[in-house]
Amino acid sequence: MSLVIDNSTPFILLQDKGRFGCRHLGVTQGGALDWVSMGWANWLLGNALDATVVEVGLGAFSLTCQRDGVLAIAGADLGATLDGQPLPAWGAFRVRSGQRLDFAHPRRGVRAYLAAPGGFRGEPQLGSVATVAREELGGLHANGKALANGDQLHWQGDALQMRDMPRAQTPDFSADARLELILGAQIGDFSGQSLFDAFNSQWTVDTRADRMGVRLLGPKLECRTQSMISEGIALGAVQVPPDGQPIALLNDRQTIGGYPRLGALTPLAAARLAQCLPGATLHLVPTVQEAAHQEHRKAVAGWWNV
């Protein structure tokens, strides 16, 4: 074995890039909510960027090392320590057999990503190890369950590298998020006042937030569309139900939905939203597909140009 879990919660999950090509079966995408932080955690060790990691939501997670090795952390600052000594929120570090790794509670952000050489072992289902509890898919035991006390994690290779995190690439999770949103098919059905409010108001992250979606609290948005045929739901889709409070849908979203949509958050914006605690404030920023595509390419190029 490589690591044994001493304390876990329902928010501690094995994740990778998720499942693609199977939504016609009613199977959702799943995968790391903050795919950017997952990528950097793997990059720090020279792994494939989508190698399987542990998504540590909100902390309260402890492990004991069973062998010497190298691990890496990226994403939220959850007060990680190794034998009581603070670890950087973004960085690779050496571990020795018998040492204890602890994640306490959120300081900045929500989810940290723990990477190991070659990624953690798991049994792929539909091409992915990603844990989706609702569908009972993925995870350590291929049953959709979170990691539990006593579970044993094994990594799949030897450390190829121990890289330093580029300071310029480290996001600031303490600042108010500005989330770019690609305008959607029903955008013309919202009132002019609602469109003004959507992009000129401060929104607050509700306590009703999970891996499926995040409800935003703010001005009531009104749409002329009373009913519509359900459509496929993309990552980041921002639906507006009758109460006028938008819901941004994330990796574990349903595959179809029938509420009108303002549009969809870009993948970068969806990753940033995944690091917003309830009560955090944010702004929606309208964009178009080509501009979003350029920003996405720029972000991905960051892994190859450092």
CSV table of N, CA and C in Angstrom, one decimal, residues 7-13 33 54-62 74-80 102-113 205-207 209-211 273-279:
chain,number,residue,atom,x,y,z
A,7,ASN,N,-9.0,9.5,8.4
A,7,ASN,CA,-10.3,10.2,8.6
A,7,ASN,C,-10.8,10.8,7.3
A,8,SER,N,-12.0,10.5,7.0
A,8,SER,CA,-12.5,11.0,5.7
A,8,SER,C,-14.0,11.5,5.9
A,9,THR,N,-14.5,12.1,4.8
A,9,THR,CA,-15.9,12.7,4.8
A,9,THR,C,-16.5,12.3,3.5
A,10,PRO,N,-17.8,12.6,3.3
A,10,PRO,CA,-18.4,12.3,2.0
A,10,PRO,C,-17.9,13.2,0.8
A,11,PHE,N,-17.0,14.2,1.2
A,11,PHE,CA,-16.5,15.1,0.1
A,11,PHE,C,-15.1,14.8,-0.3
A,12,ILE,N,-14.6,13.6,0.1
A,12,ILE,CA,-13.3,13.2,-0.3
A,12,ILE,C,-13.4,12.1,-1.4
A,13,LEU,N,-13.0,12.4,-2.6
A,13,LEU,CA,-13.4,11.6,-3.8
A,13,LEU,C,-12.2,11.4,-4.7
A,33,LEU,N,-14.0,18.9,-10.2
A,33,LEU,CA,-14.7,20.2,-10.4
A,33,LEU,C,-13.8,21.3,-10.8
A,54,VAL,N,-7.0,12.7,-5.7
A,54,VAL,CA,-8.0,12.8,-4.6
A,54,VAL,C,-8.5,14.3,-4.6
A,55,GLU,N,-9.8,14.4,-4.8
A,55,GLU,CA,-10.4,15.8,-4.6
A,55,GLU,C,-10.8,15.9,-3.1
A,56,VAL,N,-10.2,16.8,-2.4
A,56,VAL,CA,-10.4,17.0,-1.0
A,56,VAL,C,-11.3,18.2,-0.8
A,57,GLY,N,-12.6,17.9,-0.5
A,57,GLY,CA,-13.5,19.0,-0.4
A,57,GLY,C,-13.7,19.4,1.1
A,58,LEU,N,-13.3,20.6,1.4
A,58,LEU,CA,-13.6,21.3,2.7
A,58,LEU,C,-12.6,20.8,3.8
A,59,GLY,N,-11.7,19.8,3.6
A,59,GLY,CA,-10.8,19.4,4.6
A,59,GLY,C,-11.3,18.3,5.5
A,60,ALA,N,-10.9,18.2,6.7
A,60,ALA,CA,-11.2,17.1,7.7
A,60,ALA,C,-10.8,15.8,7.1
A,61,PHE,N,-9.6,15.7,6.5
A,61,PHE,CA,-9.1,14.5,5.9
A,61,PHE,C,-7.7,14.2,6.3
A,62,SER,N,-7.4,13.0,6.7
A,62,SER,CA,-6.1,12.6,7.2
A,62,SER,C,-5.7,11.3,6.6
A,74,ALA,N,-2.5,21.0,-5.0
A,74,ALA,CA,-2.9,22.2,-5.7
A,74,ALA,C,-4.3,22.5,-5.4
A,75,GLY,N,-4.7,23.8,-5.6
A,75,GLY,CA,-6.1,24.1,-5.3
A,75,GLY,C,-6.3,24.9,-4.1
A,76,ALA,N,-7.3,24.7,-3.3
A,76,ALA,CA,-7.7,25.4,-2.1
A,76,ALA,C,-6.6,25.2,-1.1
A,77,ASP,N,-6.5,26.3,-0.3
A,77,ASP,CA,-5.7,26.2,0.9
A,77,ASP,C,-6.5,25.7,2.1
A,78,LEU,N,-6.3,24.4,2.4
A,78,LEU,CA,-7.1,23.7,3.5
A,78,LEU,C,-6.2,23.5,4.7
A,79,GLY,N,-5.2,24.3,4.8
A,79,GLY,CA,-4.3,24.1,6.0
A,79,GLY,C,-3.6,22.8,6.1
A,80,ALA,N,-3.1,22.3,5.0
A,80,ALA,CA,-2.5,21.0,4.9
A,80,ALA,C,-1.2,21.0,5.8
A,102,ASP,N,-2.4,15.8,6.9
A,102,ASP,CA,-3.7,16.3,7.4
A,102,ASP,C,-4.2,17.5,6.6
A,103,PHE,N,-5.4,17.5,6.3
A,103,PHE,CA,-6.1,18.7,5.7
A,103,PHE,C,-7.1,19.2,6.7
A,104,ALA,N,-7.0,20.4,7.1
A,104,ALA,CA,-7.8,20.9,8.3
A,104,ALA,C,-9.1,21.5,7.8
A,105,HIS,N,-9.2,22.7,7.3
A,105,HIS,CA,-10.4,23.4,7.0
A,105,HIS,C,-10.1,24.5,6.0
A,106,PRO,N,-11.1,25.0,5.2
A,106,PRO,CA,-10.8,26.0,4.2
A,106,PRO,C,-10.3,27.3,4.8
A,107,ARG,N,-9.2,27.8,4.2
A,107,ARG,CA,-8.7,29.1,4.4
A,107,ARG,C,-9.0,30.0,3.2
A,108,ARG,N,-8.7,29.4,2.0
A,108,ARG,CA,-9.0,30.1,0.7
A,108,ARG,C,-9.4,28.9,-0.2
A,109,GLY,N,-10.6,29.1,-0.8
A,109,GLY,CA,-11.1,28.0,-1.7
A,109,GLY,C,-11.8,26.9,-1.0
A,110,VAL,N,-12.2,25.9,-1.7
A,110,VAL,CA,-13.1,24.8,-1.2
A,110,VAL,C,-12.4,23.5,-1.4
A,111,ARG,N,-11.8,23.3,-2.6
A,111,ARG,CA,-11.3,21.9,-2.9
A,111,ARG,C,-9.8,21.9,-3.2
A,112,ALA,N,-9.1,21.1,-2.5
A,112,ALA,CA,-7.7,20.8,-2.8
A,112,ALA,C,-7.5,19.5,-3.6
A,113,TYR,N,-6.5,19.4,-4.4
A,113,TYR,CA,-6.3,18.2,-5.1
A,113,TYR,C,-4.9,17.6,-4.8
A,205,VAL,N,-23.1,33.2,-3.5
A,205,VAL,CA,-23.2,31.7,-3.6
A,205,VAL,C,-24.1,31.2,-2.4
A,206,ASP,N,-25.1,30.5,-2.8
A,206,ASP,CA,-26.1,30.0,-1.8
A,206,ASP,C,-25.5,28.8,-1.1
A,207,THR,N,-26.1,28.4,0.1
A,207,THR,CA,-25.7,27.2,0.8
A,207,THR,C,-26.1,26.0,0.0
A,209,ALA,N,-25.4,24.3,-2.7
A,209,ALA,CA,-24.3,24.1,-3.6
A,209,ALA,C,-23.6,22.8,-3.4
A,210,ASP,N,-23.5,22.0,-4.5
A,210,ASP,CA,-22.8,20.7,-4.5
A,210,ASP,C,-22.1,20.5,-5.8
A,211,ARG,N,-21.8,19.2,-6.0
A,211,ARG,CA,-21.1,18.9,-7.3
A,211,ARG,C,-22.0,18.9,-8.5
A,273,LEU,N,-15.7,28.7,-10.1
A,273,LEU,CA,-16.9,28.6,-9.2
A,273,LEU,C,-16.8,27.5,-8.2
A,274,ALA,N,-16.2,26.4,-8.6
A,274,ALA,CA,-16.0,25.3,-7.7
A,274,ALA,C,-15.2,25.6,-6.5
A,275,GLN,N,-14.5,26.7,-6.5
A,275,GLN,CA,-13.7,27.1,-5.4
A,275,GLN,C,-14.3,28.2,-4.5
A,276,CYS,N,-15.6,28.5,-4.8
A,276,CYS,CA,-16.3,29.6,-4.1
A,276,CYS,C,-17.2,29.0,-2.9
A,277,LEU,N,-16.9,29.4,-1.7
A,277,LEU,CA,-17.6,28.9,-0.5
A,277,LEU,C,-19.0,29.6,-0.5
A,278,PRO,N,-20.0,29.0,0.1
A,278,PRO,CA,-21.3,29.7,0.4
A,278,PRO,C,-21.0,31.0,1.0
A,279,GLY,N,-21.7,32.0,0.5
A,279,GLY,CA,-21.5,33.4,1.0
A,279,GLY,C,-20.6,34.2,0.2
